[in-house]
CSV table of C-alpha atoms in Angstrom, one decimal:
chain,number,residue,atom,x,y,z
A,1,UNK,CA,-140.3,-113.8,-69.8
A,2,UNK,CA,-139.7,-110.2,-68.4
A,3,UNK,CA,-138.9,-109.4,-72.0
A,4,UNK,CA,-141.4,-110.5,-73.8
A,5,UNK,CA,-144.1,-108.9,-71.1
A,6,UNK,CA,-141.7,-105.5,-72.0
A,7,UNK,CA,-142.1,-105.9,-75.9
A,8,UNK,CA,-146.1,-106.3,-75.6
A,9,UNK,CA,-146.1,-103.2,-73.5
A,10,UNK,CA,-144.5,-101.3,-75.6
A,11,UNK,CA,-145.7,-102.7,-78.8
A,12,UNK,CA,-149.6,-102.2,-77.5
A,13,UNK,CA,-148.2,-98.4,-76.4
A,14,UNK,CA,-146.7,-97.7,-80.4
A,15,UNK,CA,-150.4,-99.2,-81.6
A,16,UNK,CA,-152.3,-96.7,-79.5
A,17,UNK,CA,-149.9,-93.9,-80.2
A,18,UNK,CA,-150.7,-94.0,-83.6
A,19,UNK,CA,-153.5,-92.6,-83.5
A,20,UNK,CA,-152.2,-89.4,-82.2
A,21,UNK,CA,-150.6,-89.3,-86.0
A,22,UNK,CA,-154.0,-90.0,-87.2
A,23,UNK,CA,-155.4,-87.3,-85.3
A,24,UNK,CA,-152.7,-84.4,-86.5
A,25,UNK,CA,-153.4,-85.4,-89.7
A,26,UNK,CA,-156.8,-83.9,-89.4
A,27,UNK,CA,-155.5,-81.0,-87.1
A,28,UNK,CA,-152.5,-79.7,-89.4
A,29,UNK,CA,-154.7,-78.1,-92.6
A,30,UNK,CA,-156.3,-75.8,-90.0
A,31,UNK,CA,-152.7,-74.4,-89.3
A,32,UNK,CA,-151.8,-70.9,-90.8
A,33,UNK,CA,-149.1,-72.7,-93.2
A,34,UNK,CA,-148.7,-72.0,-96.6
A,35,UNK,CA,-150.3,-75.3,-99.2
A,36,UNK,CA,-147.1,-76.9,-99.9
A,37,UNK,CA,-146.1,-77.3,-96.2
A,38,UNK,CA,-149.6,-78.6,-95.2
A,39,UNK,CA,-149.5,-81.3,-97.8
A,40,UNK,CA,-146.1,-82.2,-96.8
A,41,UNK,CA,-146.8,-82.8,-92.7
A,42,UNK,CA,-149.9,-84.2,-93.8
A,43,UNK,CA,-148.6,-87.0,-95.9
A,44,UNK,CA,-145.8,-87.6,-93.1
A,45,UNK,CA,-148.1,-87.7,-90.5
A,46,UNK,CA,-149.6,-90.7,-92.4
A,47,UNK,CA,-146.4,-92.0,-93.1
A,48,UNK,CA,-145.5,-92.0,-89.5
A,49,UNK,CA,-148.7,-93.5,-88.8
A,50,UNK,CA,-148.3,-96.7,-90.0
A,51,UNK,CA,-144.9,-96.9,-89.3
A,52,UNK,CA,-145.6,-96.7,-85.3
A,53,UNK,CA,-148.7,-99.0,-86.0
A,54,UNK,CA,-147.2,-101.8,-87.8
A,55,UNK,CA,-144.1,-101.6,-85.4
A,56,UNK,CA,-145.9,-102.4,-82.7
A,57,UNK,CA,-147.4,-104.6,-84.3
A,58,UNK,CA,-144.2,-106.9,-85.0
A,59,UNK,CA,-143.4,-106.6,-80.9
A,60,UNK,CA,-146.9,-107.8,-79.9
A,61,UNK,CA,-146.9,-110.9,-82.5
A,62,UNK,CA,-149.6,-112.3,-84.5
A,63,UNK,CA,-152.2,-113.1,-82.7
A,64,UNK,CA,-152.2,-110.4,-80.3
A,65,UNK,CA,-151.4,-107.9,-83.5
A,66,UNK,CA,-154.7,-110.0,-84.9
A,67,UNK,CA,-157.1,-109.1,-81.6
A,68,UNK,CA,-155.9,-105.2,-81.7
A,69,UNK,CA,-156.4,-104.8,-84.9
A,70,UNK,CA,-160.0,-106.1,-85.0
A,71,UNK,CA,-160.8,-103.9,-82.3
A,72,UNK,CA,-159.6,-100.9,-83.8
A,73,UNK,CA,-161.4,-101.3,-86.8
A,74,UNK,CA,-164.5,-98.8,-86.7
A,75,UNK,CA,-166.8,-101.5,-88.6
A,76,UNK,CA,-166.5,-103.8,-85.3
A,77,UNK,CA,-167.3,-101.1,-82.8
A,78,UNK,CA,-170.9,-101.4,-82.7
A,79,UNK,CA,-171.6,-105.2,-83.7
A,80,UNK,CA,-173.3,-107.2,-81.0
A,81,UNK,CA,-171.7,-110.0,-79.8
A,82,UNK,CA,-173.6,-113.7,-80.6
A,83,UNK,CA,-173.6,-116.2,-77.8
A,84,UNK,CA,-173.6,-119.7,-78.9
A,85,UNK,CA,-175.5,-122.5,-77.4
């Protein structure tokens, strides 16, 4: 069980720190670096991305890759919740 509570950690950890990729990929064109070498961080930067993402998405599993992923996704962030009766 120890494991398991170890791989969702960390798998919730490499979903999060994907963003940090995200982030540089807006960050590197104001760099001082010639085209070519702007292009190129910026494309692994996105690369990398979804690498780390969908990683930790395989340690959390499927249902808790499911819930994370639904909250991440900007269209969900300001939806009211419905209660039922």
């Amino acid at each position: 069980m120890k494991k398991k509570n170890w791989q969702i950690k960390l798998g919730i950890f490499l979903m999060i720190f994907s963003g940090a990729f995200f982030g540089a990929t807006f960050i590197i064109p104001l760099f001082k670096l010639p085209t070519k070498t702007k292009v190129i961080l910026s494309t692994t930067s996105i690369v990398l991305m979804e690498v780390v993402f969908w990683s930790g998405g395989l340690l959390v599993g499927k249902e808790l890759f499911a819930k994370y992923k639904k909250q991440l996704n900007p269209k969900n962030w300001f939806k009211t919740k419905t209660t039922t009766k």
